[in-house]
mmCIF file of C-alpha atoms in Angstrom:
data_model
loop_
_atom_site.group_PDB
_atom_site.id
_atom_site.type_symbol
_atom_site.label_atom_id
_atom_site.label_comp_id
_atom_site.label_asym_id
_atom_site.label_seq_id
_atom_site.Cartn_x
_atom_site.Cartn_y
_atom_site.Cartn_z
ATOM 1 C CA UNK U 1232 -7.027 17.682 -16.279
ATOM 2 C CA UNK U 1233 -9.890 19.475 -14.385
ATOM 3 C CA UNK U 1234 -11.102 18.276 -11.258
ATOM 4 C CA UNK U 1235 -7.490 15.387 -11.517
ATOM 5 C CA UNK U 1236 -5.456 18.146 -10.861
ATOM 6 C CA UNK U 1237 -5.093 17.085 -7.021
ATOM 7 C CA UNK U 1238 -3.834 13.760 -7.972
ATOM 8 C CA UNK U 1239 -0.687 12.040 -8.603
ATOM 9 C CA UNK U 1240 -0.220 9.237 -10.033
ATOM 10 C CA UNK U 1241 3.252 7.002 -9.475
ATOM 11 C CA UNK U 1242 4.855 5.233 -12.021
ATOM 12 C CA UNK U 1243 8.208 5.314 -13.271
ATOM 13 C CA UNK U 1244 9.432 8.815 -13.420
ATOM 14 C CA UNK U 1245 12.149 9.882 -11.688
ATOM 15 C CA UNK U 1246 10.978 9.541 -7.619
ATOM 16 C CA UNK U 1247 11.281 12.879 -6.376
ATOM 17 C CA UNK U 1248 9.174 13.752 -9.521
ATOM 18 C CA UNK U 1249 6.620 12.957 -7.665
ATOM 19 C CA UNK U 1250 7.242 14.007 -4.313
ATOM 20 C CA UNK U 1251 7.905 17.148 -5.498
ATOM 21 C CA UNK U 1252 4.514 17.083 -7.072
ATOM 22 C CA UNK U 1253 2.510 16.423 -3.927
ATOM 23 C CA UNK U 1254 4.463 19.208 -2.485
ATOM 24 C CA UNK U 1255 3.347 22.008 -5.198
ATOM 25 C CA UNK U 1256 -0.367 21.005 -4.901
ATOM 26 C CA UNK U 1257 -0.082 21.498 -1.054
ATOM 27 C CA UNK U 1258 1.641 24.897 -1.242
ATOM 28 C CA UNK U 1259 1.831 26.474 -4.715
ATOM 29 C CA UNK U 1260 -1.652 25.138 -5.525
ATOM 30 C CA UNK U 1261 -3.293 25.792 -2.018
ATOM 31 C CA UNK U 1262 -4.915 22.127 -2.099
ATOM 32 C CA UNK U 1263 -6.337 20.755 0.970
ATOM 33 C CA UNK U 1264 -5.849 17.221 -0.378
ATOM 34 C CA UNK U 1265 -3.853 15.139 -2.716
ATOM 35 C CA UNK U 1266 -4.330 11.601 -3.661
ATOM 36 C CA UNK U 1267 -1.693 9.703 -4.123
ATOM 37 C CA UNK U 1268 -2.110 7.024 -6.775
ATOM 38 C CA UNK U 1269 -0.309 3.892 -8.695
ATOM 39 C CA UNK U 1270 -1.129 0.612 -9.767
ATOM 40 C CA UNK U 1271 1.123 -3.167 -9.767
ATOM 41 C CA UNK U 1272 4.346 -2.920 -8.597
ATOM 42 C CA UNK U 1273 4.255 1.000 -8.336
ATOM 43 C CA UNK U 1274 1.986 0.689 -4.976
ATOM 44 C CA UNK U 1275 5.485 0.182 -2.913
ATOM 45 C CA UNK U 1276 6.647 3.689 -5.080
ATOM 46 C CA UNK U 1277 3.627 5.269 -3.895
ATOM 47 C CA UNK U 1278 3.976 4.537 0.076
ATOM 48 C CA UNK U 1279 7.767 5.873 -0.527
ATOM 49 C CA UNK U 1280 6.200 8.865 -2.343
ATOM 50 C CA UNK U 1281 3.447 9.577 0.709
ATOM 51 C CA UNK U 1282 5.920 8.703 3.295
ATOM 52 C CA UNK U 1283 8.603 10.830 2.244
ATOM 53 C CA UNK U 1284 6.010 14.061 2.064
ATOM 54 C CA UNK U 1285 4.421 13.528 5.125
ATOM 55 C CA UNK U 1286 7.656 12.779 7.639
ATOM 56 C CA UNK U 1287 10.190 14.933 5.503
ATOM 57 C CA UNK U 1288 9.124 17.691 2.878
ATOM 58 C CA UNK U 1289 5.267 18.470 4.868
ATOM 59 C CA UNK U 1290 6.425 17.321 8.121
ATOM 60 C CA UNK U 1291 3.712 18.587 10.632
ATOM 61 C CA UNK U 1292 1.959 20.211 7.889
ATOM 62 C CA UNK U 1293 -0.147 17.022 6.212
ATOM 63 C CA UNK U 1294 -1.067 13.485 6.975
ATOM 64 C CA UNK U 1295 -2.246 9.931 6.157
ATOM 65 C CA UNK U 1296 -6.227 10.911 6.031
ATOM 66 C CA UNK U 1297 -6.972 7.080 4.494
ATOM 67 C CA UNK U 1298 -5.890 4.134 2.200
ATOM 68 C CA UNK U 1299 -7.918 2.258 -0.218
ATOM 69 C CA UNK U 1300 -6.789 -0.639 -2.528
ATOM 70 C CA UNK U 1301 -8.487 -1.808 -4.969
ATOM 71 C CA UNK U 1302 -8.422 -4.295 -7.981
ATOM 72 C CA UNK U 1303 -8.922 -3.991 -11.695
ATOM 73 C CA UNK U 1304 -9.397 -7.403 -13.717
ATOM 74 C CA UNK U 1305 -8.917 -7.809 -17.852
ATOM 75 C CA UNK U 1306 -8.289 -10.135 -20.346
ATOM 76 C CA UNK U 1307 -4.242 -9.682 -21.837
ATOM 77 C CA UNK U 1308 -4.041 -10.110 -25.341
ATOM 78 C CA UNK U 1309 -3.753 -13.588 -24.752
ATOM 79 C CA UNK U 1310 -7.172 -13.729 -23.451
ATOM 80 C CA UNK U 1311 -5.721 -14.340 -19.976
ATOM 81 C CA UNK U 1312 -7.160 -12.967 -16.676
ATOM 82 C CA UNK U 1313 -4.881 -10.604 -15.777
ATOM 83 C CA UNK U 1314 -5.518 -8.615 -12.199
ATOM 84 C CA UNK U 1315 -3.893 -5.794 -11.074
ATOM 85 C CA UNK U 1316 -4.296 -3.628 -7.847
ATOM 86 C CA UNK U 1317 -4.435 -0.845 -7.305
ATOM 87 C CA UNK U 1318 -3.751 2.337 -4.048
ATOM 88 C CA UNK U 1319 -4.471 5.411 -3.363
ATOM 89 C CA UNK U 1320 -3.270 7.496 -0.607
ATOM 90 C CA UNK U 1321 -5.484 10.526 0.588
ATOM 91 C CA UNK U 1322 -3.125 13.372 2.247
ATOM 92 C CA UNK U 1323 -4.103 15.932 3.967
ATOM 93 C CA UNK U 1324 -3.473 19.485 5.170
ATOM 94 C CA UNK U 1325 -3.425 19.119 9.201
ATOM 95 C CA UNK G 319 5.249 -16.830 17.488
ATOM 96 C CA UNK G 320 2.481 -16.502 20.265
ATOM 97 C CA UNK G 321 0.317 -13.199 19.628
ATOM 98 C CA UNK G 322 2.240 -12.531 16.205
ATOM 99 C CA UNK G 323 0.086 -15.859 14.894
ATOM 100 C CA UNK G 324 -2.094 -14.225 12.736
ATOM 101 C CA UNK G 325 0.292 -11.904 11.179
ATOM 102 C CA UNK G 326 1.745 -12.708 7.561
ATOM 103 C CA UNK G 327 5.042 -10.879 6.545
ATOM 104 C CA UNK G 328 4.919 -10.899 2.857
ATOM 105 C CA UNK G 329 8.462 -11.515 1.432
ATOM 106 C CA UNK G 330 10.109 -13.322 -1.413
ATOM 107 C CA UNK G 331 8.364 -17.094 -0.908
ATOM 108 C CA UNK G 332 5.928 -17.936 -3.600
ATOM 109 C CA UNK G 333 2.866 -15.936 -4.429
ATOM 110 C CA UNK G 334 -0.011 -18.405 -2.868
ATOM 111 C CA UNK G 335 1.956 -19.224 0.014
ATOM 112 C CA UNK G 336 0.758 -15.355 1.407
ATOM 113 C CA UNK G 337 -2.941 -16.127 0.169
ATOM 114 C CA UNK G 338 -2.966 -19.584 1.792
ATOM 115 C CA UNK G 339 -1.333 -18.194 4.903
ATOM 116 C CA UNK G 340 -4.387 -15.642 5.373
ATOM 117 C CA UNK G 341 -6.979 -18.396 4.430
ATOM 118 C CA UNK G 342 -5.791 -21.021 7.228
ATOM 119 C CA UNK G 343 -5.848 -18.035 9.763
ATOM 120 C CA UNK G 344 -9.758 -17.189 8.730
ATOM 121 C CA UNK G 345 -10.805 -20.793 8.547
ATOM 122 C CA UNK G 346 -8.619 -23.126 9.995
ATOM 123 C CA UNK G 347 -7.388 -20.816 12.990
ATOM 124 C CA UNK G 348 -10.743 -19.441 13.307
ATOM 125 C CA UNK G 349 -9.022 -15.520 13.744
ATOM 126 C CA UNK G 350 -10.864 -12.990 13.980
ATOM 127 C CA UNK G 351 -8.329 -10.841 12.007
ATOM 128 C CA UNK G 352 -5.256 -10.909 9.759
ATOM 129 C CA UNK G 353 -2.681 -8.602 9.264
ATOM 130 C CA UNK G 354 -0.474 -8.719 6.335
ATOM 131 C CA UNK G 355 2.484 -6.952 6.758
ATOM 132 C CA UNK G 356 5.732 -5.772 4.403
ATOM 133 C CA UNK G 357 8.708 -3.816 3.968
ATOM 134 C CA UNK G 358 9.568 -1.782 0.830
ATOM 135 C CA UNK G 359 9.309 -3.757 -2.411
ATOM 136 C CA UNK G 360 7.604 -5.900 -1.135
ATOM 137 C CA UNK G 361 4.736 -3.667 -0.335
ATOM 138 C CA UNK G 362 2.837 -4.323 -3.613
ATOM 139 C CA UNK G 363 3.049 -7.736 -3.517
ATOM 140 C CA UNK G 364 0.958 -7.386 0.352
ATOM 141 C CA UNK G 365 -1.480 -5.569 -1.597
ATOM 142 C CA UNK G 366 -1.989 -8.195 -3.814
ATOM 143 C CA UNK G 367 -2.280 -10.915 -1.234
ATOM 144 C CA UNK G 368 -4.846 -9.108 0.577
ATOM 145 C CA UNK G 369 -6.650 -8.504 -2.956
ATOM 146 C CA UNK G 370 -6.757 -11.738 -3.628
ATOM 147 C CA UNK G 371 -7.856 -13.044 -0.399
ATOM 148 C CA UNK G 372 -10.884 -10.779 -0.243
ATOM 149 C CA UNK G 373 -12.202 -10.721 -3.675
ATOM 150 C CA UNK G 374 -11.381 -14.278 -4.504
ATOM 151 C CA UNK G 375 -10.675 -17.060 -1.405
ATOM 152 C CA UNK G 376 -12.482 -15.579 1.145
ATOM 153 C CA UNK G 377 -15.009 -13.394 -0.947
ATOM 154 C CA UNK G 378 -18.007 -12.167 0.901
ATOM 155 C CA UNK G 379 -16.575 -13.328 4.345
ATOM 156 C CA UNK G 380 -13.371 -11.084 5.016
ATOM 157 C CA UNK G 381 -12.557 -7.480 4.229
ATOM 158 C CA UNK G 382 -10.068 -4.834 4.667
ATOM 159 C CA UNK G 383 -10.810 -3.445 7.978
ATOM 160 C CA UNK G 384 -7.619 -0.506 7.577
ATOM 161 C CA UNK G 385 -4.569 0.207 6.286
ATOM 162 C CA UNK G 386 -1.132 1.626 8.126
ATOM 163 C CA UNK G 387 1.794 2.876 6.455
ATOM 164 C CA UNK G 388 4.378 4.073 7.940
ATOM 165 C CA UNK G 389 8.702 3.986 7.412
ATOM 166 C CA UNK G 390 12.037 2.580 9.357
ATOM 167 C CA UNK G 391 14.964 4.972 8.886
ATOM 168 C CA UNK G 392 18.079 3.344 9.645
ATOM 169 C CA UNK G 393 22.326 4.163 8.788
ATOM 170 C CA UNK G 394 23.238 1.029 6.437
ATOM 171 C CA UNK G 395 26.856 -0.157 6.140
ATOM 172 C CA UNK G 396 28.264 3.002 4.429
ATOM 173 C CA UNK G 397 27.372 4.921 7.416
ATOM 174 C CA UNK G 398 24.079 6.524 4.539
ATOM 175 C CA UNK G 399 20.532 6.955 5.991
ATOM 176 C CA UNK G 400 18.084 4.564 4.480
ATOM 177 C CA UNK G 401 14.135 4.902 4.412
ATOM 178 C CA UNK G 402 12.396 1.834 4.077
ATOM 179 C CA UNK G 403 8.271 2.181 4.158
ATOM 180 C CA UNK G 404 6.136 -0.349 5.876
ATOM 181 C CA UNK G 405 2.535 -1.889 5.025
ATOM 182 C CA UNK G 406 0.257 -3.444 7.398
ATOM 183 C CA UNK G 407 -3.299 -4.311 5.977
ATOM 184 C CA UNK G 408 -5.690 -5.559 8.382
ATOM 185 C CA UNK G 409 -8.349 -7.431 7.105
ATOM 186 C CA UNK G 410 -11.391 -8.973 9.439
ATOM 187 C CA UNK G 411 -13.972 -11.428 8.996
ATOM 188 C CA UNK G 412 -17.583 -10.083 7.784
#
């Protein structure tokens, strides 16, 4: 988990799971930035997730530093393209 | 619809109808720059349509210029505070 540690990936634990997650690496675990991660149909989890942090738990105390998406294309056992994308949210202590 | 033209509000039409949306602005329309917008679950989906527009339709001519999120908190019927997180994805020719 070295060198991961400051990220969080979203997926289908319960939601504050990760919230609460984002919150421990900014205070428990000192961390000057968290990423914020999740692929498909968890990207709209993941906004919630960064949202919620910065304008309820960290409220004045992070922000939105950047956004990237991304995509990741395979072959599905049917030997179909299959794309996904992917986000990831970089928050930061203000 | 003047000055919101070349904004596309992904919502629950079909998939392509997003893509083709940001392909007429680019080429047709001749703009400049796109936004693609959306509202909760529907956030992903934005993500995809901008995905797909960039590294597939319009490869090598647009890209993703930045990325906004942000939230609407509003009282719903019962009188309970909702959260709803927005997406807007701005993507601009090469």
């Amino acid at each position: 988990m070295e060198g991961a540690d400051n990220s969080i990936f979203v997926g289908t634990k319960p939601f504050m799971n990760y919230v609460t997650g984002v919150v421990i690496q900014f205070t428990t675990k000192d961390a000057k930035e968290v990423l914020v991660k999740a692929r498909g149909k968890f990207i709209s989890r993941a906004v919630d997730v960064a949202e919620i942090a910065v304008k309820r738990f960290l409220k004045d105390q992070i922000r939105v530093q950047s956004i990237n998406i991304d995509s990741e294309e395979f072959e599905n056992k049917e030997g179909k393209d299959v794309h996904v994308s992917t986000i990831e949210i970089i928050l930061e202590r203000i």
